[in-house]
Coordinates of C-alpha atoms in Angstrom, one line a residue:
M322 CA 51.0 245.2 -108.9
A323 CA 50.9 244.5 -112.7
S324 CA 54.2 242.4 -113.0
T325 CA 53.5 240.3 -109.9
P326 CA 52.8 236.5 -110.2
P327 CA 49.3 235.6 -109.4
G328 CA 49.8 233.9 -106.1
Q329 CA 51.8 237.1 -105.0
R330 CA 48.9 239.0 -106.0
R331 CA 46.6 237.3 -103.9
L332 CA 48.9 237.5 -100.9
Q333 CA 49.2 241.4 -101.4
I334 CA 45.5 241.8 -101.4
L335 CA 45.2 239.7 -98.3
Q336 CA 47.9 241.7 -96.6
A337 CA 46.3 245.0 -97.6
L338 CA 43.0 243.7 -96.4
A339 CA 44.6 242.8 -92.8
A340 CA 46.3 246.1 -92.7
M341 CA 42.9 247.8 -93.1
L342 CA 41.6 245.8 -90.3
E343 CA 44.2 247.1 -88.2
Q344 CA 42.7 250.5 -88.1
P345 CA 40.2 250.5 -85.3
K346 CA 38.2 253.4 -86.4
G347 CA 39.4 253.3 -90.0
E348 CA 37.5 253.1 -93.3
K349 CA 34.6 250.8 -93.9
I350 CA 36.1 247.6 -95.5
T351 CA 34.8 247.8 -99.0
T352 CA 36.2 246.3 -102.1
A353 CA 36.4 249.8 -103.4
A354 CA 38.6 250.9 -100.4
L355 CA 40.7 248.1 -100.5
A356 CA 41.4 248.6 -104.4
S357 CA 42.1 252.3 -103.7
R358 CA 44.7 251.3 -101.1
L359 CA 46.4 248.8 -103.5
G360 CA 46.1 251.2 -106.5
V361 CA 44.3 248.9 -108.7
S362 CA 40.7 248.5 -109.9
E363 CA 38.0 246.7 -108.2
A364 CA 38.0 244.4 -111.3
A365 CA 41.7 243.7 -110.6
L366 CA 40.8 242.3 -107.2
Y367 CA 37.8 240.3 -108.7
R368 CA 40.5 238.6 -110.9
H369 CA 41.8 237.0 -107.9
F370 CA 38.9 236.7 -105.6
A371 CA 35.2 235.9 -106.6
S372 CA 34.0 238.2 -103.6
K373 CA 34.9 240.1 -100.5
A374 CA 33.7 237.1 -98.6
Q375 CA 36.3 234.9 -100.3
M376 CA 39.1 237.5 -99.2
F377 CA 38.0 236.9 -95.8
E378 CA 38.1 233.3 -96.4
G379 CA 41.6 233.7 -97.2
L380 CA 42.3 235.4 -93.9
I381 CA 40.6 232.7 -92.1
E382 CA 42.5 230.1 -93.9
F383 CA 45.7 232.0 -92.8
I384 CA 44.6 232.0 -89.1
E385 CA 43.5 228.4 -89.1
A386 CA 46.7 227.1 -90.9
S387 CA 48.8 229.4 -88.3
V388 CA 47.1 228.7 -85.1
F389 CA 46.5 224.9 -85.7
G390 CA 50.0 224.3 -86.9
L391 CA 51.3 226.1 -83.8
I392 CA 48.9 224.0 -81.5
N393 CA 50.4 220.8 -83.1
Q394 CA 54.0 222.0 -82.2
I395 CA 53.0 222.7 -78.7
A396 CA 51.5 219.1 -78.5
D397 CA 54.4 217.6 -80.0
K398 CA 57.1 219.4 -77.7
Q399 CA 55.2 219.6 -74.5
A400 CA 54.0 216.3 -72.9
D401 CA 52.9 217.8 -69.7
G402 CA 49.1 218.7 -70.0
I403 CA 48.9 221.7 -67.8
A404 CA 52.0 223.2 -69.4
Q405 CA 50.6 222.3 -73.1
T406 CA 47.4 224.0 -71.9
R407 CA 49.2 227.2 -70.7
D408 CA 51.5 227.2 -73.7
I409 CA 48.3 227.3 -76.2
L410 CA 46.7 229.8 -74.4
G411 CA 49.6 232.2 -74.3
M412 CA 50.3 231.4 -78.2
L413 CA 46.6 232.5 -78.9
L414 CA 47.1 235.6 -76.9
N415 CA 50.2 236.4 -78.7
F416 CA 49.0 235.5 -82.2
A417 CA 46.4 238.3 -81.6
A418 CA 49.0 240.6 -80.5
G419 CA 51.2 240.1 -83.6
N420 CA 48.1 240.2 -86.1
P421 CA 46.1 242.9 -84.9
G422 CA 43.8 242.8 -88.1
M423 CA 43.2 239.0 -87.8
T424 CA 41.9 239.8 -84.2
R425 CA 38.9 241.4 -85.6
V426 CA 38.3 238.3 -87.7
L427 CA 38.9 236.0 -84.7
I428 CA 36.1 237.9 -82.7
G429 CA 33.9 238.1 -85.8
D430 CA 33.2 242.0 -85.6
V431 CA 34.4 242.4 -89.3
L432 CA 32.4 239.5 -90.4
V433 CA 28.9 240.9 -89.0
N434 CA 27.8 242.1 -92.4
E435 CA 29.5 239.7 -94.6
D436 CA 28.3 236.3 -95.7
E437 CA 27.0 234.1 -92.8
R438 CA 29.2 231.3 -93.7
L439 CA 32.2 233.2 -92.4
Q440 CA 31.0 233.4 -89.0
Q441 CA 29.9 230.0 -89.0
R442 CA 33.5 229.1 -90.1
M443 CA 34.8 231.2 -87.1
N444 CA 32.5 229.4 -84.7
Q445 CA 34.1 226.2 -86.0
F446 CA 37.4 227.7 -85.4
H447 CA 36.7 228.3 -81.9
D448 CA 35.1 224.8 -81.5
R449 CA 38.3 223.2 -82.7
V450 CA 40.5 225.7 -80.3
E451 CA 38.3 224.4 -77.4
L452 CA 38.8 220.5 -78.5
A453 CA 42.5 221.4 -78.5
L454 CA 42.2 222.6 -74.9
K455 CA 40.1 219.5 -74.0
Q456 CA 42.7 217.4 -75.4
S457 CA 45.4 219.1 -73.3
L458 CA 43.3 219.1 -70.2
R459 CA 42.7 215.3 -70.5
L460 CA 46.2 214.7 -70.8
A461 CA 46.7 216.6 -67.3
A462 CA 43.6 214.6 -65.9
A463 CA 45.5 211.4 -67.0
A464 CA 48.7 212.3 -65.0
G465 CA 46.7 213.5 -62.0
Q466 CA 46.9 217.2 -62.6
A467 CA 43.2 217.8 -63.2
H468 CA 39.8 216.3 -62.8
E469 CA 38.5 214.5 -65.7
T470 CA 35.0 215.7 -64.9
E471 CA 36.1 219.3 -65.3
V472 CA 37.7 219.1 -68.6
A473 CA 34.7 220.5 -70.8
A474 CA 33.8 223.2 -68.4
R475 CA 37.4 224.3 -67.9
A476 CA 38.2 224.1 -71.7
A477 CA 35.0 226.3 -72.4
M478 CA 36.0 228.7 -69.5
L479 CA 39.5 229.0 -71.0
L480 CA 38.1 229.7 -74.5
S481 CA 36.0 232.2 -73.2
F482 CA 38.8 234.0 -71.4
I483 CA 40.9 234.1 -74.8
I484 CA 38.0 235.4 -76.6
G485 CA 37.4 238.0 -74.1
R486 CA 41.1 239.0 -74.3
W487 CA 40.8 239.5 -77.8
H488 CA 37.8 241.5 -77.6
R489 CA 39.2 243.6 -75.2
Y490 CA 42.5 244.2 -77.4
A491 CA 40.3 244.9 -80.4
K492 CA 37.9 247.4 -78.8
S493 CA 41.0 249.2 -76.9
G494 CA 42.2 250.2 -80.5
F495 CA 44.7 247.5 -79.9
K496 CA 46.4 249.3 -77.1
L497 CA 45.7 246.8 -74.5
H498 CA 48.1 244.0 -75.1
P499 CA 46.2 240.7 -74.8
A500 CA 48.9 238.9 -72.8
Q501 CA 49.2 241.7 -70.2
D502 CA 49.0 240.0 -66.9
A503 CA 47.9 236.9 -68.6
A504 CA 50.5 234.5 -67.0
L505 CA 48.9 235.1 -63.5
Q506 CA 45.3 234.8 -64.8
I507 CA 46.1 231.7 -66.7
A508 CA 47.7 230.3 -63.7
L509 CA 44.7 230.9 -61.4
L510 CA 42.5 229.5 -64.2
L511 CA 44.6 226.3 -64.4
N512 CA 44.5 225.7 -60.6

């Protein structure tokens, strides 16, 4: 890690942290354990991040950039509100499947004993996802595919469904794929 450019080092640290989060019953996430995994001193970690909270913020920034970038792509490509909502839900489930360690950040279980602002940030992330679902459902309502009066309640229900699927995936030790049977369930929730 010594001859690696600084930006690359930060990325390596975040990748190692994400990999550690993929171990459902693995070691406690400490800077000492992370440094050991990377074969560096804790001081080397702190040259790139002021705290462990800052490392988790780096993971949250990755999640936000990835998820909202994909939501924007879906919104740009899909004009049909119901199809847009369905595609966003599928993307959220598949994002978790492709990033198991990040799923533990999405549900907040690894943030419990960390800085309170991290959980607040994830709460804001969930609010933004719900807002994106509302926008898609409003599009559907404008096309007569849904009732405008149900948009807020349906978006909240769909977000709860996604969070529940993420929890189930993480608590199963990443064995129960979050998108398993989801297409039928999503179709039922969107009817």
